[in-house]
Short mmCIF file of C-alpha atoms in Angstrom, two decimals:
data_model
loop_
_atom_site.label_atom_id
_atom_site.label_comp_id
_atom_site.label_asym_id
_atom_site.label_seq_id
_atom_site.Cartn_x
_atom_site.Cartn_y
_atom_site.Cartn_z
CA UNK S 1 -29.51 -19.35 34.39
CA UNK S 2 -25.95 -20.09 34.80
CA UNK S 3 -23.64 -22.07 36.69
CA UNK S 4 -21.13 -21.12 38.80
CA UNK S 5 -18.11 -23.05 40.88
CA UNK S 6 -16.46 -22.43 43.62
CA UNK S 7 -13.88 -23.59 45.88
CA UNK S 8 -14.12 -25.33 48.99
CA UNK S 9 -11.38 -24.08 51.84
CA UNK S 10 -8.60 -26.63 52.57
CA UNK S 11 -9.83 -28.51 49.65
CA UNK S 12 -6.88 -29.81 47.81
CA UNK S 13 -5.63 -27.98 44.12
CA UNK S 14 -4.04 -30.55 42.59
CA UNK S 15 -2.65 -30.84 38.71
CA UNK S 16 -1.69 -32.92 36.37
CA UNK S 17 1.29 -32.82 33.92
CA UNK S 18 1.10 -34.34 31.10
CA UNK S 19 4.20 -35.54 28.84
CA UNK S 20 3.92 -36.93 25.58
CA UNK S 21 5.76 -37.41 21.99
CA UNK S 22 4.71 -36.84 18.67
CA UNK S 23 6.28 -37.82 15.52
CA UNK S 24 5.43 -35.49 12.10
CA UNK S 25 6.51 -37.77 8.90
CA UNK S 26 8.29 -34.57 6.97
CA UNK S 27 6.84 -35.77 3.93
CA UNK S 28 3.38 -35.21 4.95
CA UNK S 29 4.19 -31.70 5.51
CA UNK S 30 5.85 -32.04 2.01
CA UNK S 31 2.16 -33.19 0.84
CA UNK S 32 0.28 -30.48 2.22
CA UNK S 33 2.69 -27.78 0.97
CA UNK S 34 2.64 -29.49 -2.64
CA UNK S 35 -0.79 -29.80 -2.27
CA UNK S 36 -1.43 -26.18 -1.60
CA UNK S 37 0.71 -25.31 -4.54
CA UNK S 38 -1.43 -27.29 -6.89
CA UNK S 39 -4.46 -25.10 -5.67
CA UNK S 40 -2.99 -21.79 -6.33
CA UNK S 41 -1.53 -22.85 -9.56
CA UNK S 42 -5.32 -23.28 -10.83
CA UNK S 43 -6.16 -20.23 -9.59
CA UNK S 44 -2.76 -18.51 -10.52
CA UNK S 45 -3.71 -19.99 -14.31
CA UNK S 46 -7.49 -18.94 -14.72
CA UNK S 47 -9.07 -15.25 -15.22
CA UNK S 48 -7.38 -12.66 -12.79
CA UNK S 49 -11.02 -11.32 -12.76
CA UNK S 50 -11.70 -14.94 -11.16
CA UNK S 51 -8.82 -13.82 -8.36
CA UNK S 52 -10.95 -12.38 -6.13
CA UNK S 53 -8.54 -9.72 -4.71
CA UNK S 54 -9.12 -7.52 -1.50
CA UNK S 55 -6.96 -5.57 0.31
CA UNK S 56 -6.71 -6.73 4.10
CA UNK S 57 -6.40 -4.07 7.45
CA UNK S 58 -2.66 -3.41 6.42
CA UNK S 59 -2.98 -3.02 3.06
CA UNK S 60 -1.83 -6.28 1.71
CA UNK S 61 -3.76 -7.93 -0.84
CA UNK S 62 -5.25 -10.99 -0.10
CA UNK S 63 -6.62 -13.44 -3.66
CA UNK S 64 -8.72 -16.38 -3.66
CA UNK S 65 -5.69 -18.58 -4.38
CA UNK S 66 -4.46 -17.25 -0.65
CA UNK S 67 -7.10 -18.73 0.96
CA UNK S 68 -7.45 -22.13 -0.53
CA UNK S 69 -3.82 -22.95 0.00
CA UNK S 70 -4.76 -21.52 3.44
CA UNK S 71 -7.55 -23.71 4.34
CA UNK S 72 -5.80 -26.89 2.49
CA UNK S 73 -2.54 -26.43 4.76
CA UNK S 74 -4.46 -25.99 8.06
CA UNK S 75 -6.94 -29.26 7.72
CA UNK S 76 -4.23 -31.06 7.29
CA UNK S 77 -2.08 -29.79 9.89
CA UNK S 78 -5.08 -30.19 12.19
CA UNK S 79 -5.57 -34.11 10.91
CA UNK S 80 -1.14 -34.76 11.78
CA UNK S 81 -1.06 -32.90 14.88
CA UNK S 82 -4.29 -31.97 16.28
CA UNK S 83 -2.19 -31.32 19.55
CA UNK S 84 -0.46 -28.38 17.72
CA UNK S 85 -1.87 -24.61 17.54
CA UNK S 86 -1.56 -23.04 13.83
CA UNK S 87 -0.77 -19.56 13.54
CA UNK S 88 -0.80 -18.41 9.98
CA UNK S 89 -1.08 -15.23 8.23
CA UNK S 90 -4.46 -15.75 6.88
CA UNK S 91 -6.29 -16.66 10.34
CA UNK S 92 -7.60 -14.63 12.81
CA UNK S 93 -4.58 -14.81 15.45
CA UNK S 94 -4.77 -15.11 18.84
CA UNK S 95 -3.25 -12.82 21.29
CA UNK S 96 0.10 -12.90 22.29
CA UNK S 97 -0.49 -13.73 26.10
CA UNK S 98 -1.81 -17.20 24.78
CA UNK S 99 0.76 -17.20 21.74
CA UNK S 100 3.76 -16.90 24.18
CA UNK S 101 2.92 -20.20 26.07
CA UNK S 102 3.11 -22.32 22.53
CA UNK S 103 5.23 -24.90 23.83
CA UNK S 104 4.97 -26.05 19.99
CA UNK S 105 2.90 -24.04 17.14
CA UNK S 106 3.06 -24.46 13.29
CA UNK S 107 3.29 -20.83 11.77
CA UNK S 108 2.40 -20.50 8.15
CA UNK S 109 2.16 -18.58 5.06
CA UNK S 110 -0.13 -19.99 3.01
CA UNK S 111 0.81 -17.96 -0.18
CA UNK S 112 4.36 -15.70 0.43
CA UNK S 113 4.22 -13.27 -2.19
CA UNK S 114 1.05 -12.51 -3.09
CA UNK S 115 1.94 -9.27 -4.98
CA UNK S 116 4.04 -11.09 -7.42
CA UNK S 117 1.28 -13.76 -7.53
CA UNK S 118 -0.60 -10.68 -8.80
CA UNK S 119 2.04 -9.54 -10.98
CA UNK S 120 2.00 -13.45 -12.93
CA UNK S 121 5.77 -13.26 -12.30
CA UNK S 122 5.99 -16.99 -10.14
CA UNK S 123 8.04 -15.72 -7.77
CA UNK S 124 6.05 -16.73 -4.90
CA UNK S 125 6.56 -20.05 -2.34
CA UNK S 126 4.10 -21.97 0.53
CA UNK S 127 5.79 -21.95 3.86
CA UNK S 128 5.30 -23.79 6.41
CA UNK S 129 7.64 -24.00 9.71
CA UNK S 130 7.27 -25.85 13.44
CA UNK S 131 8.48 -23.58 15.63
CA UNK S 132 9.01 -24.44 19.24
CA UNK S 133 10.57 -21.99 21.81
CA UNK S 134 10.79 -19.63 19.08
CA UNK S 135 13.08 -21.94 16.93
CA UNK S 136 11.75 -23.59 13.51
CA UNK S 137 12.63 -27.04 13.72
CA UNK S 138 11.18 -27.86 10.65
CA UNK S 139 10.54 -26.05 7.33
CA UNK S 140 9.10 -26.78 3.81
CA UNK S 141 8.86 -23.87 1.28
CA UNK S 142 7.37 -25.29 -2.04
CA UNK S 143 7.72 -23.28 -5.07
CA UNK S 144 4.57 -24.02 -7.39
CA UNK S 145 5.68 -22.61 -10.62
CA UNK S 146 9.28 -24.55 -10.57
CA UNK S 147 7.21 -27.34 -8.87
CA UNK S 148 10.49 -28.05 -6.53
CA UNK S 149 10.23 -28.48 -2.64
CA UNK S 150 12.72 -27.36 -0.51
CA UNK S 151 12.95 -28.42 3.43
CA UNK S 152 14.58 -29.05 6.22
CA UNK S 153 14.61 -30.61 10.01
CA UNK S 154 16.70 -29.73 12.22
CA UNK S 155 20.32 -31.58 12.89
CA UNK S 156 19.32 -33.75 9.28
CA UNK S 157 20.39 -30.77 6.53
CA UNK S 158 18.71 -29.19 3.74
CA UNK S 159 17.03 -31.21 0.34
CA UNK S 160 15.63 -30.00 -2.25
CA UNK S 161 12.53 -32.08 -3.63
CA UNK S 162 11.01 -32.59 -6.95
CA UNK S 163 8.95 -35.30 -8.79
CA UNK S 164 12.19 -37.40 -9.67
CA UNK S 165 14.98 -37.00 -7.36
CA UNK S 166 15.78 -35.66 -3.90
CA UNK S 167 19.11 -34.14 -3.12
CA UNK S 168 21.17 -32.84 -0.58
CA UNK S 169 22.53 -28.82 -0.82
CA UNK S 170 24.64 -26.01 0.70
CA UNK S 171 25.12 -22.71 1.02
CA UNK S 172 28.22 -21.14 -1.17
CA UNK S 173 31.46 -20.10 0.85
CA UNK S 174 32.90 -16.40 0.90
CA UNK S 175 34.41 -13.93 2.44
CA UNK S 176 32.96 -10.44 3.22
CA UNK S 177 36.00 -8.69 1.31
CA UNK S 178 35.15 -11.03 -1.86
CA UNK S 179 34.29 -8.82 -5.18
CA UNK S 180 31.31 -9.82 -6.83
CA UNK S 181 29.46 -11.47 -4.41
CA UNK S 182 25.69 -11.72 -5.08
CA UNK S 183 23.10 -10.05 -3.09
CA UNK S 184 19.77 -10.48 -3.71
CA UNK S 185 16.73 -8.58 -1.64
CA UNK S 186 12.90 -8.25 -2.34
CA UNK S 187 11.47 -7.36 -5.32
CA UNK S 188 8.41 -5.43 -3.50
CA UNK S 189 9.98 -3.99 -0.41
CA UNK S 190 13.41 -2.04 -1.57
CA UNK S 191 14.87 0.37 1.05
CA UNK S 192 17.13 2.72 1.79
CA UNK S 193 19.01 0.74 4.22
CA UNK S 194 19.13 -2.31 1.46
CA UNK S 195 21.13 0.19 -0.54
CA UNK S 196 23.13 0.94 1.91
CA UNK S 197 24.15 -2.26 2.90
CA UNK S 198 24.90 -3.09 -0.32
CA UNK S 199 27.49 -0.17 -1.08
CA UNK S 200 29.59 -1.60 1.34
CA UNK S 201 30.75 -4.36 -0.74
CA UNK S 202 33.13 -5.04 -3.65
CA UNK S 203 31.26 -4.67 -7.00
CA UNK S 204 28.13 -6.72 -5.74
CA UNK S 205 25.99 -8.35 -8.07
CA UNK S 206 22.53 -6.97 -6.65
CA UNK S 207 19.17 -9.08 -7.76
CA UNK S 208 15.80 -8.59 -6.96
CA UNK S 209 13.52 -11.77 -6.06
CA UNK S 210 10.46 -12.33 -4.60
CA UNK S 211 9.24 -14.11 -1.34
CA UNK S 212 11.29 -16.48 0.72
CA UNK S 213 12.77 -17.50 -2.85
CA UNK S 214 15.62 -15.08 -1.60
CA UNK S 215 16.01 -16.81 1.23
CA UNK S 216 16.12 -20.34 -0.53
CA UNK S 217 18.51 -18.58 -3.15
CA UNK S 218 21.37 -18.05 -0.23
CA UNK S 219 20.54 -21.68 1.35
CA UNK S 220 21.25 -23.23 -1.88
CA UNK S 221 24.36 -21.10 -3.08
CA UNK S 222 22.54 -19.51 -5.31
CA UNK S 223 23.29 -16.09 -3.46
CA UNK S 224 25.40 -15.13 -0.82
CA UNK S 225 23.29 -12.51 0.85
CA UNK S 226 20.04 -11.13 1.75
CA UNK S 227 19.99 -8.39 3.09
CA UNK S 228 16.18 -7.55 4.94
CA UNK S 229 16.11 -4.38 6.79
CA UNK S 230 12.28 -3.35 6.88
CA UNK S 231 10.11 -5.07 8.88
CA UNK S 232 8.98 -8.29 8.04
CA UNK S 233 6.72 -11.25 9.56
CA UNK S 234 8.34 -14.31 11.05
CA UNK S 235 5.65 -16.77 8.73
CA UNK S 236 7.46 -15.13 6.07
CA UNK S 237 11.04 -16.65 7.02
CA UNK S 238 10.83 -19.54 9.96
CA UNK S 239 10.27 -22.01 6.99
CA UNK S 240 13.35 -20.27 5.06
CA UNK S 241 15.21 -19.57 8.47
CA UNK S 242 15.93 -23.44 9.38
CA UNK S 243 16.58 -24.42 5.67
CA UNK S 244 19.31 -21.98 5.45
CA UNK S 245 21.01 -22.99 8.90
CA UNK S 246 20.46 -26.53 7.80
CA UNK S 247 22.16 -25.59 4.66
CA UNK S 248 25.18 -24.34 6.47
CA UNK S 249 24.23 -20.58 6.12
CA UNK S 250 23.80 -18.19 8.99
CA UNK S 251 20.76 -15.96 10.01
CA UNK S 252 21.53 -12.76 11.97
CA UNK S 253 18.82 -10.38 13.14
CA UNK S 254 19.59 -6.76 12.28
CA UNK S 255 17.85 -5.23 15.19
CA UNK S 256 14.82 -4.75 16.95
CA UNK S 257 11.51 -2.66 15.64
CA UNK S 258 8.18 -1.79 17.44
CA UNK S 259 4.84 -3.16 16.63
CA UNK S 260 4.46 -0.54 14.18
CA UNK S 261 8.19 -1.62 12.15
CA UNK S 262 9.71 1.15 13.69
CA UNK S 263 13.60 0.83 14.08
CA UNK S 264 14.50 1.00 17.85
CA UNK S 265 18.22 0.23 16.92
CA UNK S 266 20.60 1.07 14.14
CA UNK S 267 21.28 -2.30 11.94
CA UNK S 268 24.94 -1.58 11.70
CA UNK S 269 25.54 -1.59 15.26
CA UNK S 270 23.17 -5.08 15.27
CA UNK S 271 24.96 -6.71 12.72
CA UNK S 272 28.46 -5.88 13.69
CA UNK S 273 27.73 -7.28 17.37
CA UNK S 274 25.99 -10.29 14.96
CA UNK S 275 29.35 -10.90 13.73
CA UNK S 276 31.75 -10.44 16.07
#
């Protein structure tokens, strides 16, 4: 038997808003990321017929060492900020209608680059961003294999992390008409457009990288550009996105797609009105 409620007319509807602050110790989210890596480095270092690899709805593969990192990051998210949604690539994600109204949410890739994980090359990162309004205000990306953190909050700038020493870096200088400038883009996910783009410049140095390492490569002058234009997911950059801003660098978004990654606008026309 259930219950039911109703209202009683000229009752009064009354609510309650509720204000509060929060403060997130950046080197707890430093923790969690670090201790993610350590998981997936055991995993990344036993049998690959211990990975445990399946191929998810889109194709993707998803390994054991995904999942662990996964379900490390998210308790402890949960324990900081129990206050805070997490939206991550390996959970079961709500629908947008409830997504939109995040006032705050966490968004997270647990293990960015899983097919070079696969491919025992170490060019994959944990990333973990707090977004709010769309904006990450807040970003770690550890790398396990170079066991170096990078990360960022907003309006403080971009450090890079290790065992022994912490230091402050920024993204290289140039100009567009520059020869030689370096351009790196995915290792996994070449297109047409990417070769494009890079024609346009003066004998480019072109390098391919995996995960938000490419990213991380422009933030800390490593590269000058990265070019994406394919469709990607924003767990896969928000972390990268504010360290790169932080570092001085800019983030432009070469047009809009569909649901399905479909191009509804032309990225030259995107990036020109980027730029101007």
């Amino acid at each position: 038997m259930g219950t039911t409620f109703s209202k009683v007319d000229g009752q009064p509807d009354y609510t309650v808003e509720l204000q509060f602050s929060s403060s997130i110790p950046i080197q707890s989210v430093v923790a969690a990321a670090e201790a993610a890596g350590q998981s997936i480095l055991q995993i990344y270092k036993s049998e690959a017929s211990k990975w445990d690899v399946q191929l998810k709805s889109d194709n993707s593969p998803l390994t054991r060492a995904d999942s662990a990192a996964n379900q490390i990051i998210c308790d402890e998210l949960t324990r900081l900020t129990p206050h805070i949604p997490i939206i991550s690539e390996e959970n079961a994600i709500k629908p947008y209608e409830v997504r939109q109204n995040y006032q705050y949410h966490w968004l997270v890739d647990p293990l960015d680059g899983t097919k070079e994980f696969l491919k025992r090359n170490g060019e994959f990162t944990v990333n973990i961003a707090l977004v709010t309004n769309g904006i990450p205000v807040l970003g770690v990306v550890h790398v396990p294999c170079q066991a170096k953190t990078y990360w960022a909050v907003k309006g403080k700038g971009a450090w890079l992390q290790t065992s022994q020493t912490q230091t402050q870096f920024q993204a290289a200088e140039f100009g567009l008409d520059d020869p030689g400038l370096r351009i790196v883009a995915s290792s996994s996910h070449l297109s047409k457009e990417t070769e494009e783009f890079v024609s346009l410049f003066d004998s480019p140095e072109f390098v391919q990288v995996g995960s938000s390492l490419k990213m991380i490569m422009v933030a800390e002058g490593l590269a000058h550009m990265y070019p994406r234009l394919a469709p990607t997911c924003e767990w896969d950059t928000a972390a990268a996105d504010i360290i790169v801003r932080e570092a001085g660098g800019v983030v432009l978004q070469a047009g809009v797609c569909n649901s399905e990654g479909k191009a509804l606008e032309d990225w030259r026309k995107a990036l020109i009105g980027c730029s101007a």
